[in-house]
Coordinates of C-alpha atoms and ligand atoms in Angstrom, one line a residue:
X1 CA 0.0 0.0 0.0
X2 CA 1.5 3.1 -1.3
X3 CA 0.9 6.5 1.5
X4 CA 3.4 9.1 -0.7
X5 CA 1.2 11.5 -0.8
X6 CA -0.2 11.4 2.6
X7 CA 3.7 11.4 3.7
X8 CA 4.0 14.6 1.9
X9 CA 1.3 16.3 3.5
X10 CA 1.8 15.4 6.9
X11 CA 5.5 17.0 6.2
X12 CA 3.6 20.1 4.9
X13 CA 1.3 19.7 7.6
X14 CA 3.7 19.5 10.3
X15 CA 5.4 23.3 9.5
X16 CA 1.8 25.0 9.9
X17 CA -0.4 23.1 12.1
X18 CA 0.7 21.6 15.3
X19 CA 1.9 18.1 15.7
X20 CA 0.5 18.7 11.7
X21 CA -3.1 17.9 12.9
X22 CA -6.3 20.1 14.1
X23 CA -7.3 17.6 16.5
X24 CA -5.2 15.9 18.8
X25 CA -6.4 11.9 18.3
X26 CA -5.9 12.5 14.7
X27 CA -1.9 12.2 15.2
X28 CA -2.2 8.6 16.5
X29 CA -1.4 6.4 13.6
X30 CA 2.5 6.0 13.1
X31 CA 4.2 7.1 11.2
X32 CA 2.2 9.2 10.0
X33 CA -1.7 9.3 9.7
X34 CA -2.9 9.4 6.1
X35 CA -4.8 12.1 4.7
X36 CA -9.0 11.9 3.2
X37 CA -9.4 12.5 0.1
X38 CA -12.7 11.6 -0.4
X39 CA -15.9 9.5 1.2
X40 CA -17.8 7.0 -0.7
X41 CA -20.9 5.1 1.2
X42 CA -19.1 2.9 4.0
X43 CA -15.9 3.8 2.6
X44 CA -13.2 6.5 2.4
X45 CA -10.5 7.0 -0.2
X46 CA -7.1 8.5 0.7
X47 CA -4.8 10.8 -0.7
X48 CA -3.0 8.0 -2.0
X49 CA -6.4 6.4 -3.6
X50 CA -6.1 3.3 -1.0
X51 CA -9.8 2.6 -0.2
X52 CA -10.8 0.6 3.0
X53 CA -14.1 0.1 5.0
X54 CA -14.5 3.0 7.3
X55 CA -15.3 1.9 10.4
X56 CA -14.6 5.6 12.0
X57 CA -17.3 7.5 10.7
X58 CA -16.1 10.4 11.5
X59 CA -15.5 9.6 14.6
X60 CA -19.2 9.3 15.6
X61 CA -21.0 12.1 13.6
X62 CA -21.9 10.0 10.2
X63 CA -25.1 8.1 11.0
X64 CA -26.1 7.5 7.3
X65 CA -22.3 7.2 5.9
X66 CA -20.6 9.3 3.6
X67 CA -23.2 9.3 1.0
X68 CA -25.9 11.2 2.0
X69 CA -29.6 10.6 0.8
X70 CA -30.6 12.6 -1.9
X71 CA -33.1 15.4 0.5
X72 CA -30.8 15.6 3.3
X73 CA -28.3 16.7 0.5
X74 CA -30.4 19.3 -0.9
X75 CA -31.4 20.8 2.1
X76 CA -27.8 21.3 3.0
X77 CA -26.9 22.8 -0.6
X78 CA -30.3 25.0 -0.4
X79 CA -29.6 26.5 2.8
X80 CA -25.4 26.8 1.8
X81 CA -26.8 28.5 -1.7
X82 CA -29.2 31.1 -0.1
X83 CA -26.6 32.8 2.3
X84 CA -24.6 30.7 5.1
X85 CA -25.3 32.5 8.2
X86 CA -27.3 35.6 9.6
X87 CA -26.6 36.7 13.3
X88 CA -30.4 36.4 13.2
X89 CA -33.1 33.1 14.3
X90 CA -34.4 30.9 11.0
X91 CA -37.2 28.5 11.2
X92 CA -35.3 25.4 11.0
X93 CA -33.8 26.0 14.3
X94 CA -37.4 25.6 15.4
X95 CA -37.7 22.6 13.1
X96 CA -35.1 21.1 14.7
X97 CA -35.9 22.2 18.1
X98 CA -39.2 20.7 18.0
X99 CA -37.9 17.2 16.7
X100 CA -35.3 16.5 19.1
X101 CA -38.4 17.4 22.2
X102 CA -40.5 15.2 20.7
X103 CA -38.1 12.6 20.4
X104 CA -36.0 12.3 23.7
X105 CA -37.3 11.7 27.1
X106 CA -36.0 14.1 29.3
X107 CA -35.8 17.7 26.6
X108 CA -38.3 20.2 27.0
X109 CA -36.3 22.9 25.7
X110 CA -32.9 23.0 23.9
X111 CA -30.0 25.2 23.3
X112 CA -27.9 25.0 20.1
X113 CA -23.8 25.3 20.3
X114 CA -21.6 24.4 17.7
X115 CA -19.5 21.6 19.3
X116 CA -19.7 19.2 21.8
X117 CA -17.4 20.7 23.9
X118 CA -19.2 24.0 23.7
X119 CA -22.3 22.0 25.3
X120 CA -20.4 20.1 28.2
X121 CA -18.9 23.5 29.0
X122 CA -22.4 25.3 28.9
X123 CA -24.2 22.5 31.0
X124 CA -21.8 22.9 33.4
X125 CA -22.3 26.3 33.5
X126 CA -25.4 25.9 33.5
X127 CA -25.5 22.9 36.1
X128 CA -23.3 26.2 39.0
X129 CA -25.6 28.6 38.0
X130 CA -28.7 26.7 38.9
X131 CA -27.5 25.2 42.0
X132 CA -24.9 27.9 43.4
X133 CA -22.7 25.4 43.6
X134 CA -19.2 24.9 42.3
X135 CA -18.6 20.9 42.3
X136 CA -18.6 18.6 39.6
X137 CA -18.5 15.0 39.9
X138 CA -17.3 13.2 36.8
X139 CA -16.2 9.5 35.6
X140 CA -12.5 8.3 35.4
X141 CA -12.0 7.1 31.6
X142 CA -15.3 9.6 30.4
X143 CA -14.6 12.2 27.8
X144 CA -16.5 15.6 27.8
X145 CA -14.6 17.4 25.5
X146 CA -11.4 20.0 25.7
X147 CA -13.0 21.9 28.5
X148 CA -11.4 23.4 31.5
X149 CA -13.8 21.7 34.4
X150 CA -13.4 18.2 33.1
X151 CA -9.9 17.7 31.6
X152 CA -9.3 16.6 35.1
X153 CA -7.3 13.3 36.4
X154 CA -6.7 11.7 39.8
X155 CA -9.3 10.8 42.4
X156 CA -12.1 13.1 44.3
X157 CA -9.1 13.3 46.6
X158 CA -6.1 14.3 44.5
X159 CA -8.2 15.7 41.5
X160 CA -5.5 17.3 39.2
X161 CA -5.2 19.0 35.7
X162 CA -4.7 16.3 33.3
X163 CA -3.6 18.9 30.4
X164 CA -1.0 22.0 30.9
X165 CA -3.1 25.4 31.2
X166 CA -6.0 24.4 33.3
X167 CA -5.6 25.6 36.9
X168 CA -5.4 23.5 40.2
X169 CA -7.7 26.0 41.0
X170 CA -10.3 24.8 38.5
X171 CA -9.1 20.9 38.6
X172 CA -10.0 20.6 42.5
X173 CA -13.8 21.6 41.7
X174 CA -13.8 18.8 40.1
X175 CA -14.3 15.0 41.4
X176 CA -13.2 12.2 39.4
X177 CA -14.7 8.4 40.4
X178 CA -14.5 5.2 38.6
X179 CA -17.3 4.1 36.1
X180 CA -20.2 1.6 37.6
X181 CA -18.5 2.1 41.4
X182 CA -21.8 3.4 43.2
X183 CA -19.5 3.4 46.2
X184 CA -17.2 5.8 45.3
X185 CA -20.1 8.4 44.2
X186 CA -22.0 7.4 48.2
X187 CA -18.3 9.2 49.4
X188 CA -17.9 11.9 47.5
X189 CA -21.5 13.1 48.1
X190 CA -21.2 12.4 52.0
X191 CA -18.3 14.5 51.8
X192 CA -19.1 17.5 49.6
X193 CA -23.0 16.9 48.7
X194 CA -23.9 20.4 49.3
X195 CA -21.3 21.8 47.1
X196 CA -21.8 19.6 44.3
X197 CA -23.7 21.1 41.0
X198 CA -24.0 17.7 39.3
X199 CA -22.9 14.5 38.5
X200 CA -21.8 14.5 34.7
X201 CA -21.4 11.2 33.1
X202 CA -21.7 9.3 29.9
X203 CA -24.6 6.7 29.6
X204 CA -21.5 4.5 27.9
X205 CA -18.2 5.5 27.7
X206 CA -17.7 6.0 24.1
X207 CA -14.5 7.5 23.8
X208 CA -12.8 5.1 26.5
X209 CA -13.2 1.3 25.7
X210 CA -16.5 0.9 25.5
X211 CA -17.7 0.8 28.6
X212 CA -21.3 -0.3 29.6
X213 CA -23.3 0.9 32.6
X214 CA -24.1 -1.7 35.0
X215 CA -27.8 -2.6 36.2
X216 CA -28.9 0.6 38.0
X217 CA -25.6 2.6 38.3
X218 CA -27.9 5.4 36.2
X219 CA -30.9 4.6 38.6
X220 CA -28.6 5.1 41.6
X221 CA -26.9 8.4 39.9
X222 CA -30.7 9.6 39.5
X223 CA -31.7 8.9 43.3
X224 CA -28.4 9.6 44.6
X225 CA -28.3 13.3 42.6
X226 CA -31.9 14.2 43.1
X227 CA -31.5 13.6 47.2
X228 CA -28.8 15.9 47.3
X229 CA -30.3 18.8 45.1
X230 CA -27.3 18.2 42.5
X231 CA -28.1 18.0 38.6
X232 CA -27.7 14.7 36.5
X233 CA -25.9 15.5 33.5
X234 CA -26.1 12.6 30.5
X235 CA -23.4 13.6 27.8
X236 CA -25.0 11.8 25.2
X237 CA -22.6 13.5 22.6
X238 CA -22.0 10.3 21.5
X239 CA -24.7 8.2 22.6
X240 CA -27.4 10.7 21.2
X241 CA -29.2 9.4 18.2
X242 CA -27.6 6.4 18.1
X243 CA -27.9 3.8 21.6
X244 CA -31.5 3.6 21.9
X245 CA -32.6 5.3 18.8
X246 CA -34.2 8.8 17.9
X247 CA -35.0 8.3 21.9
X248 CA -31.0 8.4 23.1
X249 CA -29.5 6.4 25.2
X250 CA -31.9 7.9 28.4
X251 CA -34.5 5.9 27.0
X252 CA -32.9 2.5 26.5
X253 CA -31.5 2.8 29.9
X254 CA -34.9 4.3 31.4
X255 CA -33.2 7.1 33.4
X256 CA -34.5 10.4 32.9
X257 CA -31.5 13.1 33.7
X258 CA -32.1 16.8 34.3
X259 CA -30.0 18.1 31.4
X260 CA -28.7 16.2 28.4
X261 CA -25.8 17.2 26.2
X262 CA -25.9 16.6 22.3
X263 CA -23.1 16.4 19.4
X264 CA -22.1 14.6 16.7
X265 CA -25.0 12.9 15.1
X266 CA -27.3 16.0 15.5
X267 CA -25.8 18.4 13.3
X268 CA -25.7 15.6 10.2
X269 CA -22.1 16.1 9.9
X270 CA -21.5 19.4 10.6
X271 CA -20.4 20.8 13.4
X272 CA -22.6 21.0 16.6
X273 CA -23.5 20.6 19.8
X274 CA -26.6 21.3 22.4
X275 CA -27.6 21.1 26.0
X276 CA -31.4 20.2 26.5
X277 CA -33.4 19.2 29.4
X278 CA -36.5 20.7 31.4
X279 CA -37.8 24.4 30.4
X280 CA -37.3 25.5 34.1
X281 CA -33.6 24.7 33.8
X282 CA -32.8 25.8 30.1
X283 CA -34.3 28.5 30.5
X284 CA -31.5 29.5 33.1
X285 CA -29.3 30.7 29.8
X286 CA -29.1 33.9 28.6
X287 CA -31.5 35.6 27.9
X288 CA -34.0 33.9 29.7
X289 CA -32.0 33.7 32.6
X290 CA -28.5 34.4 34.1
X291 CA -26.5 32.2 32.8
X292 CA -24.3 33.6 29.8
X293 CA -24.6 31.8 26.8
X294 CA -23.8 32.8 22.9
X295 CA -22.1 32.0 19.7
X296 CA -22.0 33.1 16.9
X297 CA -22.5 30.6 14.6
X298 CA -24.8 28.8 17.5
X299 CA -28.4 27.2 15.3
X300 CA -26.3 27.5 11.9
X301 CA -28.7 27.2 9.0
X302 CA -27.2 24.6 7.3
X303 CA -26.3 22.6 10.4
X304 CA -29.1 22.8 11.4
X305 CA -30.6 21.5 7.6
X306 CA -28.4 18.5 7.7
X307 CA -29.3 17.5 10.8
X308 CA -33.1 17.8 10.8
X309 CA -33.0 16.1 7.4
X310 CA -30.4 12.9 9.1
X311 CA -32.8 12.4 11.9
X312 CA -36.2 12.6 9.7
X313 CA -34.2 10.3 7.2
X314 CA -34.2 8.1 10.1
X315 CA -37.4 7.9 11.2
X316 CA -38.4 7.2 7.7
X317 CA -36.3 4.7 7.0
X318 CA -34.7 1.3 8.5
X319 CA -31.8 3.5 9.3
X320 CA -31.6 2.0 13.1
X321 CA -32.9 -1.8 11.6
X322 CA -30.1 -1.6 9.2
X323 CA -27.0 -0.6 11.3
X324 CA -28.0 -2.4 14.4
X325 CA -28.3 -5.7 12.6
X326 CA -25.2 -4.8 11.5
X327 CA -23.6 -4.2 14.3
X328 CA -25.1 -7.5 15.8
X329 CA -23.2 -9.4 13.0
X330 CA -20.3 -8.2 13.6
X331 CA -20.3 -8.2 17.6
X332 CA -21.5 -11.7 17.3
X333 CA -18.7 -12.5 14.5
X334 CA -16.4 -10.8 16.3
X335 CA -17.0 -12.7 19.4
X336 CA -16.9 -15.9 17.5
X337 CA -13.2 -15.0 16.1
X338 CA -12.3 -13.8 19.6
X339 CA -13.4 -17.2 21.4
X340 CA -11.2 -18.7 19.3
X341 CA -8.2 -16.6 18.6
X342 CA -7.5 -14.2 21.8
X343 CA -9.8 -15.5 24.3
X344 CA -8.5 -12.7 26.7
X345 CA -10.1 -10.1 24.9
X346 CA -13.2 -8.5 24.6
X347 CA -15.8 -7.3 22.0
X348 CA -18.3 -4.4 23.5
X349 CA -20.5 -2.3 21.9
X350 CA -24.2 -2.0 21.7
X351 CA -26.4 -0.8 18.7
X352 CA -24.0 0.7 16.2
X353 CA -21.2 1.1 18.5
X354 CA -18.8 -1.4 18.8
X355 CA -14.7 -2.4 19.3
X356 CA -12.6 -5.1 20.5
X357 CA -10.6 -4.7 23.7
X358 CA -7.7 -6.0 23.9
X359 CA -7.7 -7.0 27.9
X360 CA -5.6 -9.5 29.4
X361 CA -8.3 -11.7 31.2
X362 CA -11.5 -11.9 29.2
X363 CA -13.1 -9.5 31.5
X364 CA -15.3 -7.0 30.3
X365 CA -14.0 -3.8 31.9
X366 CA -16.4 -2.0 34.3
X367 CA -14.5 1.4 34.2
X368 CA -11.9 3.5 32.8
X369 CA -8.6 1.8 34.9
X370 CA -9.9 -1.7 33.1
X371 CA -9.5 -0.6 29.8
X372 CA -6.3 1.4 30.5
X373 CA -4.5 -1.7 32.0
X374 CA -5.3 -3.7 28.2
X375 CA -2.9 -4.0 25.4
X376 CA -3.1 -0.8 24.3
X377 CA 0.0 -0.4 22.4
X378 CA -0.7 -3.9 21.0
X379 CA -3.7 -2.7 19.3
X380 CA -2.9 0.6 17.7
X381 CA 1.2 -0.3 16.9
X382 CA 0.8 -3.5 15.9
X383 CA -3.0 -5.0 14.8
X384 CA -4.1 -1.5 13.7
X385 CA -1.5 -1.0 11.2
X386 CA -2.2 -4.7 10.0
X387 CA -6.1 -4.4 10.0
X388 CA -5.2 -1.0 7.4
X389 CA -3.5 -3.4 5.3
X390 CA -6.2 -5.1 4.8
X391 CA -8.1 -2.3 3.4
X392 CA -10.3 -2.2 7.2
X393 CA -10.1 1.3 9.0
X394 CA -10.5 1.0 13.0
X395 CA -10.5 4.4 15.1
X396 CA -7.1 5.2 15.8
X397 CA -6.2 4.1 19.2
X398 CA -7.7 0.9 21.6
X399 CA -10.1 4.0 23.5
X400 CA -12.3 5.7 20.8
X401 CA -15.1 3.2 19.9
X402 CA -16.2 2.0 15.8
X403 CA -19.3 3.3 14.2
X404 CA -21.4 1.0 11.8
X405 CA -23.7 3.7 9.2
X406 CA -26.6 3.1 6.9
X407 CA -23.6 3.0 4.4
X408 CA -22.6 0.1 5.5
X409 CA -23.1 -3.3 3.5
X410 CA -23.4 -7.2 4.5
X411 CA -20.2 -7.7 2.8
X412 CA -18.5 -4.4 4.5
X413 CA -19.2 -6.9 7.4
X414 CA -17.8 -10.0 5.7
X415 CA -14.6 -8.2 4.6
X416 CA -14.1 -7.0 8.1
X417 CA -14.6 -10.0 10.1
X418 CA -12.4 -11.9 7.6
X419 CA -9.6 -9.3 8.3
X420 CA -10.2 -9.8 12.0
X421 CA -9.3 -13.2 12.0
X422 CA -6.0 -12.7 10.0
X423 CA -4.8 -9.8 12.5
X424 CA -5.9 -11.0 15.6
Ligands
PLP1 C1 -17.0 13.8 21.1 C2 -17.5 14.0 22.5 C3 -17.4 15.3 23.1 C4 -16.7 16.5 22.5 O1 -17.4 16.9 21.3 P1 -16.6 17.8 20.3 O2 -17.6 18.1 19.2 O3 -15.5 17.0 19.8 O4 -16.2 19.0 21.0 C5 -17.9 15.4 24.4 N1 -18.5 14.3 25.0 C6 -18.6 13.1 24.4 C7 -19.3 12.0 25.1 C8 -18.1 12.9 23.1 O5 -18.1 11.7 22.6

């Protein structure tokens, strides 16, 4: 397989964008990463015309693939044709608005951001403003974004900045405790429960693993929050629109949290994010309420097209028939192959979510520290690289999870699980 002229563009790259990347995950594949040149259903093309089954998806945001159906693309080249952007409300804000309430459990009203990030950070805000309180309690191994109140590691005893340039100040308002350890969450709220805003977790952890909740960690998060006058936060950034259908993951796990936190999938593939949850608390932001909250580009037009159109496409179509049957061949496949081959690992995933992990005892990991301690460098140095090879694109490291689209085919499938079983 020939990467030239991905070789030569990661050398340009590397003199004008740091580490030659805009996003930090990106960087991951050794050498060098290769460059996109174009999508094509359930594939992508590089710069060196090497096609493989894309199992990335953009990293979560491509629920339909990379074709998209013919009226989600013309609503995205309408609104792109009459003007980008106006400073000023449109109707499909509305439109979209109104979908995403009717649809998910616990949203009454929504906000619209432009990035995932932008939401966790806003719903935390939000989250202080509300309560008058400062702490946040998060989960070891979950991912909220590049935002100050969350890029935090250690324990709820020794929380600490995990990335240069965030504070100590900020990290110890933080609280960081395992995934699934009910435990852990009893102590931090018999020591700080009347300082703590909310509890922010993922439904599963997406970008670490994946992870899955255990039978009523969510119900206990829900009593445990509501007791102590503290917010549930789901970030269903990844989860949204995709575990559990146009309903989210809230509904498949049957919790109801106070404020929800959107990406990916709702802005079709553009960028986006939003915070929803009960009118009484939403209406906290700006300038409804106290709590600032702006942007610019915030409810962009054709955003805000593309992702209406996805989720109507959906609910139309087969979309979640197709890629969860799918996804249960090849978790099923996959598990098959695994049995056999590398009993110690693991296949997880649920819906269209899923990955191998490569841990040392067979054990599905409950939390973060479980899927730290597996054969990480195993899987991205040396079965990664091999799986490319075979024309099959994972995510680039053993922690951000696979993504199966409507793109995808029976033989996308086929191809893949045959490639498993040569790397593994
Ligand atoms: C991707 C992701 C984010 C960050 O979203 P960006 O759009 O990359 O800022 C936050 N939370 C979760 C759960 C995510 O998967």
């Amino acid at each position: 397989m020939n990467h030239e002229n991905s070789r030569e563009l990661y050398d340009r790259a590397l003199s004008v964008l740091p580490g030659g990347v805009n996003s930090a995950v990106r960087a991951a594949i050794e050498p060098y990463p290769f460059f996109v040149q174009k999508g094509d259903g359930g594939h992508v093309v590089d710069a060196d015309g090497n096609r493989y089954v894309d199992w990335v998806m953009g990293l979560g945001p491509l629920l339909l693939g990379h074709d998209l159906p013919q009226p989600v693309q013309s609503s995205i080249q309408q609104k792109a044709s009459e003007g980008p952007m106006y400073g000023m409300p449109t109707e499909v804000e509305v439109d979209l608005a109104e979908f995403v309430v009717r649809h998910v459990p616990s949203v009454e009203k929504i906000r619209f951001v432009n990035s995932g990030t932008e939401a966790t950070t806003s719903a935390v805000r939000l989250a202080r403003g509300y309560t008058g309180r400062n702490k946040i309690v998060i989960n070891q191994g979950g991912y909220h974004g590049a935002q100050e109140s969350t890029l935090v590691e250690g324990d709820a005893d020794n929380p600490a900045p995990s990335s240069a340039g965030v504070p100590q100040a900020f990290a110890e308002h933080t609280l960081p405790v395992p995934f699934n350890d009910q435990e852990a969450v009893t102590e931090v709220f018999e020591e700080h429960g009347d300082d703590i805003a909310a509890v922010l977790t993922e439904p599963i952890l997406g970008n670490y693993g994946i992870v899955h909740p255990e039978d009523g960690y969510h119900d206990f998060l829900r009593e445990i929050t509501e007791e102590h006058g503290s917010l549930l936060i789901f970030d269903e950034v990844i989860t949204g629109f995709r575990v559990g259908g146009l309903g989210c993951a809230q509904s498949e796990v049957g919790v109801t949290p106070d404020l929800t936190t959107f990406g990916k999938i709702v802005g079709g593939g553009f960028p986006v994010g939003a915070i929803g949850g009960r009118a009484e608390l939403v209406e906290q932001f700006a300038p409804s309420g106290p709590v600032f909250q702006a942007g610019t580009f915030s409810g962009h037009p054709v955003t805000m097209a593309a992702g209406l159109e996805t989720l109507q496409f959906a609910a139309e179509n087969d979309v979640y028939g197709h890629v969860g049957d799918l996804g249960d061949r090849l978790r099923d496949g996959l598990a098959d192959i695994v049995a056999d081959q590398a009993p110690e690992y693991t296949v997880a995933g649920t819906d269209s979510m899923f990955k191998v992990i490569f841990t040392r005892d067979g054990e599905a990991p409950t939390n973060g520290a479980d899927v730290k301690n597996a054969e990480t460098d195993r899987w991205r140095r040396v079965f990664w690289g091999q799986m490319k090879d075979e024309g099959i694109l994972l995510s680039q490291n053993q922690f951000e999870c696979q993504f199966v689209s409507y793109g995808h085919t029976d033989e996308d499938v086929e191809r893949t699980l045959e490639a498993y079983k040569e790397a593994l």
